[in-house]
Amino acid sequence: MNGDTNGGSNKIPLWVAALSIGGLLLLAVVFAMNLLGDGPKGEPIAKLLPAYSDNATVRKVRKEMTFDGAPCQSCHDGVDPIQGDPKGKGVFHEAIKIQHGRNQHCFNCHNRKQPADFANFDGSPIKLADVQMLCAKCHGTTYRDWNDGVHGKRTGFWDVSKGGPKPTVCIACHDPHWPIFKPLTAAPAPHVNPRGPAKSAHRAGAEEHGGHE
Amino acid sequence: MGDEQRPDGKGGEISRRAFLAAAATAAVAATAAALAPMQDITDLPTLEEFLRKHYTELTPTDKEAIIARISAQVEKEYGVRPHLTDPQPMTGVEYGYALNIGRCIGCRKCVYACVEENNQSRDPQIQYIRVLEMKKGSIDVETSNTDYEGEVPKKDSFYMPVQCQQCRKAPCVKACPVKATWQDPDGIVVIDYNWCIGCRYCMAACPYGARRFNFEKPMIPKEELNPEMGLISNRPRPKGVVEKCHFCLHRTRNGKYPACVEVCPTGSRKFGNLLDPESEISIILKTKRVFILKEEVGTLPRFYYYFNI
Amino acid sequence: MTQAIKDYIVFVGRCARETIHGDWRYFLWMSALTAISLLGLNAYLKQFVVGLSVTGMTDQVSWGLYIANFTFLVGMAAAAVMLVVPVYIYEDETLHDIVILGELLAVAVIIMCLLFVTVDLGRPDRFWHMIPGIGKFNWPISMLSWDVIVLNVYLILNAHICGYLVYMVYQKRKPAPMWYIPFVFTAIVWAFSIHTVTAFLYVGLGGRPFWNSAIIAPRFLASAFTAGPGFLILTLQIIRRVTKYRIGDKAIMMLRNIVQVSMIINVFLLFCELFTEFYTDSAHVASAKYLYFGLHGHHGLVPWIWTAMALDTVALVLLMLPQSRSLKYLNMACGLAIIGIWIEKGMGLIIPAFVPSPLGEMVEYFPTRNEWLVCAGIWAFGMLLYTVFLKMTIPVLTRELTPTSAPPAV
């Protein structure tokens, strides 16, 4: 590296000069015009739909007991106890499918004398507004957990001094005739941050190209 | 000697001096051209941002000024005037979180409620919560799958969402070279987004893969911006810093539930004050079969998993 | 006093002047290195403007090529100082001047390490947060804080030692022991510490079972002391070829001994690791499985690691054979060892710990072209620095550049 002690040659061959200077100037052009490009873009990510984070409960809770819009009193006078099996009475109440485990008998829950209410063990009415007491007849442990806040959705405030939590009533999630919680459609699978295909379509092998070039 | 270039020289040579002059010019030109990308820069820090002290050393006056500045910035960029606050930890409160894996169906509503609430980047996509679909018979996360789709729950699977566990002995707090992340007295592990240098050592340290990095400036659609913001929680973050779940502290320090707890349709997520024996979280810890993830790493998380019974 | 300062400034000026004198090979070399460095600078500025999304790193694999090169180079910096051991501990005076060449390499390499860390930061504008007293320094808990201290002090130590010794040679003065002996011995110990601290960065993380093993630190040192002296063997021969500086074969053979022993230890420790992982076959070996055999259909690193193992084995065999006393085979062995260890430390150590992720996700890592350009740029810049250092000091060491020597011919 010590040219001056190598015999004093202070001349640079033309090809070396051309290569060096030309190369650097070429580089200047490449940079100024961004000829190297910016690299590949990631896959576009779909916009979020409101349904993905919808806060509502899975069921709407009815405010009053009606059947097809008509109040129960329009057919039941509320004086004599209802007898017989509702399913054998004509077009009303036949379409109701009961998938409530071993609870196949309508009047386990519904009140014979006041059909707009429900029935306690001794026949006394349970109002729609207190429907959790109905479920608690058989699902005592779940009711205990629900009361403690351990079962079911709660919204609002964890801090009691600020208002406390608002529990949701049983039938906001469970259809009383078919109570099992229905499957939902999952919101979309995650993308790799910062880029890469969604890990949905292909399994093994897809992420081999996840980092792009 | 310093002769000029001789066109008829043997093989063609130029003098060292001439070469140096030309080469130096070419090198300067190339260096200047190499700086070309800088003309596209949009987010150089301001002098105030560059000199800003650590969050724990800011005075109330400092914070007011910072809040005003950030609010103005957000308004300029998104067209929405945010309500930016800096809620402090409540006394006598230590947060705990419990997740019922007997009830979680893997619908991912928590993931997206969190994204909306906390102004996370949509593209590149940041999601604090990762839902693992596990096969019955194992809680080894290596058998899990995060890219399931369609109707849930699937047969013979159970679902375990994972987010920051707000560990009592957090490896990320140990790792950070500049103390940009620390545990507040109410248990939340927070990050000062203006102090983080983006070295990502905390991300290597986290045993739960809970931390996310802003590889680019976050992209949030204007119409989806959540204007209720906290200074060290969900105000829009800059490029090049780490972020993670912070138990929605702008909500929880005002007594509300985090967004993920509120949205869960099956009520699998439970949150509250561990120091209150009547809170749902305390009752769960007392009465349910509770476990924690990766107990052997010794992080002592405040995020518990339990079953129904 | 002022005369002393004036003399020093003249000395620096004259050294600097050496860098603009050379033959065409020197200038071609420097132009090439400049060009590559500028490519790196341009690529880095793109990253600075857009963000780290121009790299192949992800949330799951959050450290990549930059930290891999950083790890390898910290090892090299440590090893460059190992030349010091035979000279000062075994008092082999004939190798005295070689020490300076090794320390100059250490200085250039540490600067490369610091550059690699800087380009990896998400917010390099906030570097001042790491300065103790001005920023908020998480010492002694954070291993990164230890790394910041040891690397910078090592740089200062070596810069002082070389600077002082070279200036004394120039002034034809005998160096005062007080000004360099304690520093030299500190540097020897410090060389071990920089690489141990860097190893502890990885070892202390309980959430990464692939790293959470006591053997990582010894393996680091063993591989560093193979690659570092190996690199020096090659570099010394180049210096011998292109300058008038006389370097005897004795120095090279001594380095060969160091490389031999270190390579044996390195391969043995590798074998220990392989046994522990694959015989146990517990859930913790997922990363090792991914590295050596592929996992869940992903096998991006498998060809790399087996190539590295092959290179290491061939290099070891060559080194043990008497044929490696001949420079041709020795150089081959060193070249193979350096490449093998670079792969082993970079792709074989850093990346697999992130795959699978702590939640079992399989996200592979492939560096982007931008990343390669930044790395090439930093390597080129480091070599450019080392060339400049040598260009300035060799004339002093050959006693050509003295306070009374004539300036070089125009």
PDB file of N, CA and C in Angstrom, chain C residues 16 37 123 140 157 164 167 199 216 222 288 328 332 338 371 383 389:
ATOM      1  N   ALA C  16      -1.767  11.360   7.847  1.00  0.00           N
ATOM      2  CA  ALA C  16      -2.908  11.523   6.959  1.00  0.00           C
ATOM      3  C   ALA C  16      -2.444  11.657   5.510  1.00  0.00           C
ATOM      4  N   SER C  37     -19.355   1.115   0.329  1.00  0.00           N
ATOM      5  CA  SER C  37     -19.812   1.838   1.525  1.00  0.00           C
ATOM      6  C   SER C  37     -20.958   2.771   1.184  1.00  0.00           C
ATOM      7  N   ARG C 123     -34.830   3.734  16.578  1.00  0.00           N
ATOM      8  CA  ARG C 123     -34.771   5.170  16.771  1.00  0.00           C
ATOM      9  C   ARG C 123     -33.330   5.581  17.034  1.00  0.00           C
ATOM     10  N   PRO C 140     -27.008  -1.976  36.665  1.00  0.00           N
ATOM     11  CA  PRO C 140     -26.426  -3.191  36.088  1.00  0.00           C
ATOM     12  C   PRO C 140     -27.405  -4.262  35.662  1.00  0.00           C
ATOM     13  N   LEU C 157      -9.552   1.806  24.883  1.00  0.00           N
ATOM     14  CA  LEU C 157      -8.323   1.124  25.314  1.00  0.00           C
ATOM     15  C   LEU C 157      -7.401   0.860  24.126  1.00  0.00           C
ATOM     16  N   TYR C 164      -0.535   5.402  21.182  1.00  0.00           N
ATOM     17  CA  TYR C 164       0.659   5.717  21.977  1.00  0.00           C
ATOM     18  C   TYR C 164       1.902   5.019  21.436  1.00  0.00           C
ATOM     19  N   TYR C 167       3.111   6.380  18.093  1.00  0.00           N
ATOM     20  CA  TYR C 167       3.730   7.703  18.230  1.00  0.00           C
ATOM     21  C   TYR C 167       5.124   7.588  18.825  1.00  0.00           C
ATOM     22  N   ALA C 199     -22.327 -12.633  24.896  1.00  0.00           N
ATOM     23  CA  ALA C 199     -22.975 -13.937  25.030  1.00  0.00           C
ATOM     24  C   ALA C 199     -24.071 -13.885  26.081  1.00  0.00           C
ATOM     25  N   ILE C 216     -23.262 -21.379  25.816  1.00  0.00           N
ATOM     26  CA  ILE C 216     -23.204 -20.373  24.751  1.00  0.00           C
ATOM     27  C   ILE C 216     -21.967 -19.486  24.911  1.00  0.00           C
ATOM     28  N   ALA C 222     -14.698 -19.667  21.960  1.00  0.00           N
ATOM     29  CA  ALA C 222     -13.933 -20.619  21.141  1.00  0.00           C
ATOM     30  C   ALA C 222     -14.057 -20.265  19.661  1.00  0.00           C
ATOM     31  N   ALA C 288     -33.630 -26.132  17.804  1.00  0.00           N
ATOM     32  CA  ALA C 288     -32.513 -26.904  17.253  1.00  0.00           C
ATOM     33  C   ALA C 288     -33.008 -27.800  16.129  1.00  0.00           C
ATOM     34  N   LYS C 328      -0.327 -22.353   1.892  1.00  0.00           N
ATOM     35  CA  LYS C 328      -1.446 -22.562   0.977  1.00  0.00           C
ATOM     36  C   LYS C 328      -2.591 -23.262   1.702  1.00  0.00           C
ATOM     37  N   MET C 332      -6.303 -21.826   3.238  1.00  0.00           N
ATOM     38  CA  MET C 332      -7.572 -22.464   2.891  1.00  0.00           C
ATOM     39  C   MET C 332      -8.352 -22.797   4.161  1.00  0.00           C
ATOM     40  N   ILE C 338     -13.443 -19.326   8.800  1.00  0.00           N
ATOM     41  CA  ILE C 338     -14.093 -18.030   8.997  1.00  0.00           C
ATOM     42  C   ILE C 338     -15.518 -18.063   8.440  1.00  0.00           C
ATOM     43  N   GLU C 371     -31.046  -5.062   3.286  1.00  0.00           N
ATOM     44  CA  GLU C 371     -30.262  -5.483   4.449  1.00  0.00           C
ATOM     45  C   GLU C 371     -28.869  -5.916   4.047  1.00  0.00           C
ATOM     46  N   MET C 383     -13.302  -2.207   6.443  1.00  0.00           N
ATOM     47  CA  MET C 383     -12.041  -2.533   5.770  1.00  0.00           C
ATOM     48  C   MET C 383     -11.353  -1.271   5.276  1.00  0.00           C
ATOM     49  N   PHE C 389      -5.854   2.943   8.550  1.00  0.00           N
ATOM     50  CA  PHE C 389      -5.000   2.809   9.729  1.00  0.00           C
ATOM     51  C   PHE C 389      -3.632   2.243   9.349  1.00  0.00           C
TER      52      PHE C 389
END
